[in-house]
Each structure stands twice: as C-alpha cells, then as structure tokens.
Amino acid sequence: MSTKEKIQEEHDVSTLEQPNNEIVVYNDDVNTFDHVIDTLIYACDHTPEQAEQCTILVHYKGQCTVKTGAYIELEPRCTMLLEAGLSAEII
C-alpha cells in the first residue's frame, strides 16, 4: 500500500493580489467633447473610439471609470487629467 500525502502550499494573498484602483472622470460644464477625448487619448492611452465612448458616458451618466490599475501607475495619469482641466479622482 502506498500513502498519498497532500501538500498544502501557503501563499500570502496580499502579495498575490494587487488591489485595483480606478480613475473616475466626472462631468462638468466647462470642457468640450473634443478636449475630453483628446485628453483621454493622451493621458490614458485610449483609442479614439474608447475615448469617445468614455466621454459620452461622462456626459450622460455624470461619470466614467477611464482606467484601472495599481495606484502608483494611475497617479501620473490622473495628474495629467487634472492639469488638462478635467474633474477626476482615483478611487
């Protein structure tokens, strides 16, 4: 008879999973559609189609998540959005 052993590996879940943060852009009465689209293409590496869809969502829904990822990666992108005059935050 053979004995089967179960080997249980322990992993620190906090090191395996990185929490995702989001950049949310909010609607305002100042910026034009073209400016928001151009800024999303520049700051978030969106395609023109993706930027246009996000801009439409911002306009009609009041907000849109435009980028997700680790906070350290999102911070410079959010700064670019803010410097361009958009209302945005990392959540």
PDB file of C-alpha atoms in Angstrom:
ATOM      1  CA  MET A   1       0.000   0.000   0.000  1.00  0.00           C
ATOM      2  CA  SER A   2       1.196   3.481  -0.755  1.00  0.00           C
ATOM      3  CA  THR A   3       0.484   6.536   1.264  1.00  0.00           C
ATOM      4  CA  LYS A   4      -0.562   9.646  -0.548  1.00  0.00           C
ATOM      5  CA  GLU A   5       0.384  12.913   1.003  1.00  0.00           C
ATOM      6  CA  LYS A   6      -1.339  16.146   0.389  1.00  0.00           C
ATOM      7  CA  ILE A   7       0.995  19.070   0.264  1.00  0.00           C
ATOM      8  CA  GLN A   8      -0.678  22.324   1.025  1.00  0.00           C
ATOM      9  CA  GLU A   9       1.165  25.414  -0.028  1.00  0.00           C
ATOM     10  CA  GLU A  10       0.616  28.596   1.826  1.00  0.00           C
ATOM     11  CA  HIS A  11       0.564  31.850  -0.082  1.00  0.00           C
ATOM     12  CA  ASP A  12       0.308  35.313   1.242  1.00  0.00           C
ATOM     13  CA  VAL A  13      -2.820  36.506  -0.540  1.00  0.00           C
ATOM     14  CA  SER A  14      -1.919  40.154  -0.128  1.00  0.00           C
ATOM     15  CA  THR A  15       1.208  39.689  -2.231  1.00  0.00           C
ATOM     16  CA  LEU A  16      -0.567  37.730  -4.952  1.00  0.00           C
ATOM     17  CA  GLU A  17      -3.466  40.082  -5.468  1.00  0.00           C
ATOM     18  CA  GLN A  18      -2.911  43.760  -6.006  1.00  0.00           C
ATOM     19  CA  PRO A  19      -5.944  45.898  -5.359  1.00  0.00           C
ATOM     20  CA  ASN A  20      -7.164  47.735  -8.410  1.00  0.00           C
ATOM     21  CA  ASN A  21      -7.839  51.409  -8.175  1.00  0.00           C
ATOM     22  CA  GLU A  22      -9.832  53.377 -10.710  1.00  0.00           C
ATOM     23  CA  ILE A  23      -9.555  56.799 -12.287  1.00  0.00           C
ATOM     24  CA  VAL A  24     -13.039  58.263 -12.475  1.00  0.00           C
ATOM     25  CA  VAL A  25     -13.730  61.293 -14.666  1.00  0.00           C
ATOM     26  CA  TYR A  26     -16.725  63.456 -13.770  1.00  0.00           C
ATOM     27  CA  ASN A  27     -18.952  65.588 -15.952  1.00  0.00           C
ATOM     28  CA  ASP A  28     -18.565  69.362 -15.923  1.00  0.00           C
ATOM     29  CA  ASP A  29     -19.963  72.296 -17.860  1.00  0.00           C
ATOM     30  CA  VAL A  30     -16.564  73.598 -18.935  1.00  0.00           C
ATOM     31  CA  ASN A  31     -14.766  71.083 -21.148  1.00  0.00           C
ATOM     32  CA  THR A  32     -15.784  70.246 -24.699  1.00  0.00           C
ATOM     33  CA  PHE A  33     -16.224  66.726 -26.023  1.00  0.00           C
ATOM     34  CA  ASP A  34     -13.162  67.134 -28.236  1.00  0.00           C
ATOM     35  CA  HIS A  35     -10.982  68.289 -25.347  1.00  0.00           C
ATOM     36  CA  VAL A  36     -12.032  65.356 -23.140  1.00  0.00           C
ATOM     37  CA  ILE A  37     -11.496  62.877 -25.992  1.00  0.00           C
ATOM     38  CA  ASP A  38      -8.057  64.269 -26.818  1.00  0.00           C
ATOM     39  CA  THR A  39      -7.058  64.260 -23.152  1.00  0.00           C
ATOM     40  CA  LEU A  40      -8.141  60.640 -22.630  1.00  0.00           C
ATOM     41  CA  ILE A  41      -6.158  59.593 -25.693  1.00  0.00           C
ATOM     42  CA  TYR A  42      -3.088  61.409 -24.387  1.00  0.00           C
ATOM     43  CA  ALA A  43      -3.272  60.689 -20.657  1.00  0.00           C
ATOM     44  CA  CYS A  44      -4.842  57.224 -20.604  1.00  0.00           C
ATOM     45  CA  ASP A  45      -3.636  55.760 -23.908  1.00  0.00           C
ATOM     46  CA  HIS A  46      -7.198  55.298 -25.117  1.00  0.00           C
ATOM     47  CA  THR A  47      -8.043  54.632 -28.728  1.00  0.00           C
ATOM     48  CA  PRO A  48     -10.166  57.396 -30.294  1.00  0.00           C
ATOM     49  CA  GLU A  49     -13.226  55.138 -30.138  1.00  0.00           C
ATOM     50  CA  GLN A  50     -12.634  54.247 -26.487  1.00  0.00           C
ATOM     51  CA  ALA A  51     -12.115  57.898 -25.551  1.00  0.00           C
ATOM     52  CA  GLU A  52     -15.304  58.898 -27.368  1.00  0.00           C
ATOM     53  CA  GLN A  53     -17.361  56.220 -25.576  1.00  0.00           C
ATOM     54  CA  CYS A  54     -15.995  57.264 -22.180  1.00  0.00           C
ATOM     55  CA  THR A  55     -16.767  60.905 -22.972  1.00  0.00           C
ATOM     56  CA  ILE A  56     -20.357  60.027 -23.874  1.00  0.00           C
ATOM     57  CA  LEU A  57     -20.730  58.098 -20.608  1.00  0.00           C
ATOM     58  CA  VAL A  58     -19.310  61.007 -18.631  1.00  0.00           C
ATOM     59  CA  HIS A  59     -21.759  63.375 -20.312  1.00  0.00           C
ATOM     60  CA  TYR A  60     -24.902  61.264 -19.892  1.00  0.00           C
ATOM     61  CA  LYS A  61     -24.146  59.326 -16.687  1.00  0.00           C
ATOM     62  CA  GLY A  62     -22.154  62.010 -14.883  1.00  0.00           C
ATOM     63  CA  GLN A  63     -19.020  59.920 -14.505  1.00  0.00           C
ATOM     64  CA  CYS A  64     -16.999  57.103 -16.037  1.00  0.00           C
ATOM     65  CA  THR A  65     -14.124  54.896 -14.950  1.00  0.00           C
ATOM     66  CA  VAL A  66     -11.463  55.556 -17.577  1.00  0.00           C
ATOM     67  CA  LYS A  67      -8.536  53.495 -16.272  1.00  0.00           C
ATOM     68  CA  THR A  68      -7.931  50.783 -13.659  1.00  0.00           C
ATOM     69  CA  GLY A  69      -4.725  49.522 -12.121  1.00  0.00           C
ATOM     70  CA  ALA A  70      -2.294  49.991  -9.295  1.00  0.00           C
ATOM     71  CA  TYR A  71      -2.332  53.403  -7.630  1.00  0.00           C
ATOM     72  CA  ILE A  72       1.302  54.100  -8.497  1.00  0.00           C
ATOM     73  CA  GLU A  73       0.511  53.649 -12.201  1.00  0.00           C
ATOM     74  CA  LEU A  74      -2.669  55.729 -12.094  1.00  0.00           C
ATOM     75  CA  GLU A  75      -1.349  58.738 -10.191  1.00  0.00           C
ATOM     76  CA  PRO A  76       0.604  60.337 -13.067  1.00  0.00           C
ATOM     77  CA  ARG A  77      -2.293  59.738 -15.469  1.00  0.00           C
ATOM     78  CA  CYS A  78      -4.779  61.341 -13.089  1.00  0.00           C
ATOM     79  CA  THR A  79      -2.421  64.286 -12.651  1.00  0.00           C
ATOM     80  CA  MET A  80      -2.383  64.785 -16.435  1.00  0.00           C
ATOM     81  CA  LEU A  81      -6.195  64.750 -16.497  1.00  0.00           C
ATOM     82  CA  LEU A  82      -6.377  67.297 -13.701  1.00  0.00           C
ATOM     83  CA  GLU A  83      -3.773  69.547 -15.305  1.00  0.00           C
ATOM     84  CA  ALA A  84      -5.843  69.483 -18.504  1.00  0.00           C
ATOM     85  CA  GLY A  85      -8.799  70.841 -16.523  1.00  0.00           C
ATOM     86  CA  LEU A  86     -10.860  67.642 -16.203  1.00  0.00           C
ATOM     87  CA  SER A  87     -12.576  66.642 -12.979  1.00  0.00           C
ATOM     88  CA  ALA A  88     -11.049  63.308 -11.980  1.00  0.00           C
ATOM     89  CA  GLU A  89     -10.018  61.286  -8.966  1.00  0.00           C
ATOM     90  CA  ILE A  90      -8.502  57.936  -8.072  1.00  0.00           C
ATOM     91  CA  ILE A  91     -10.782  55.693  -6.031  1.00  0.00           C
TER      92      ILE A  91
END
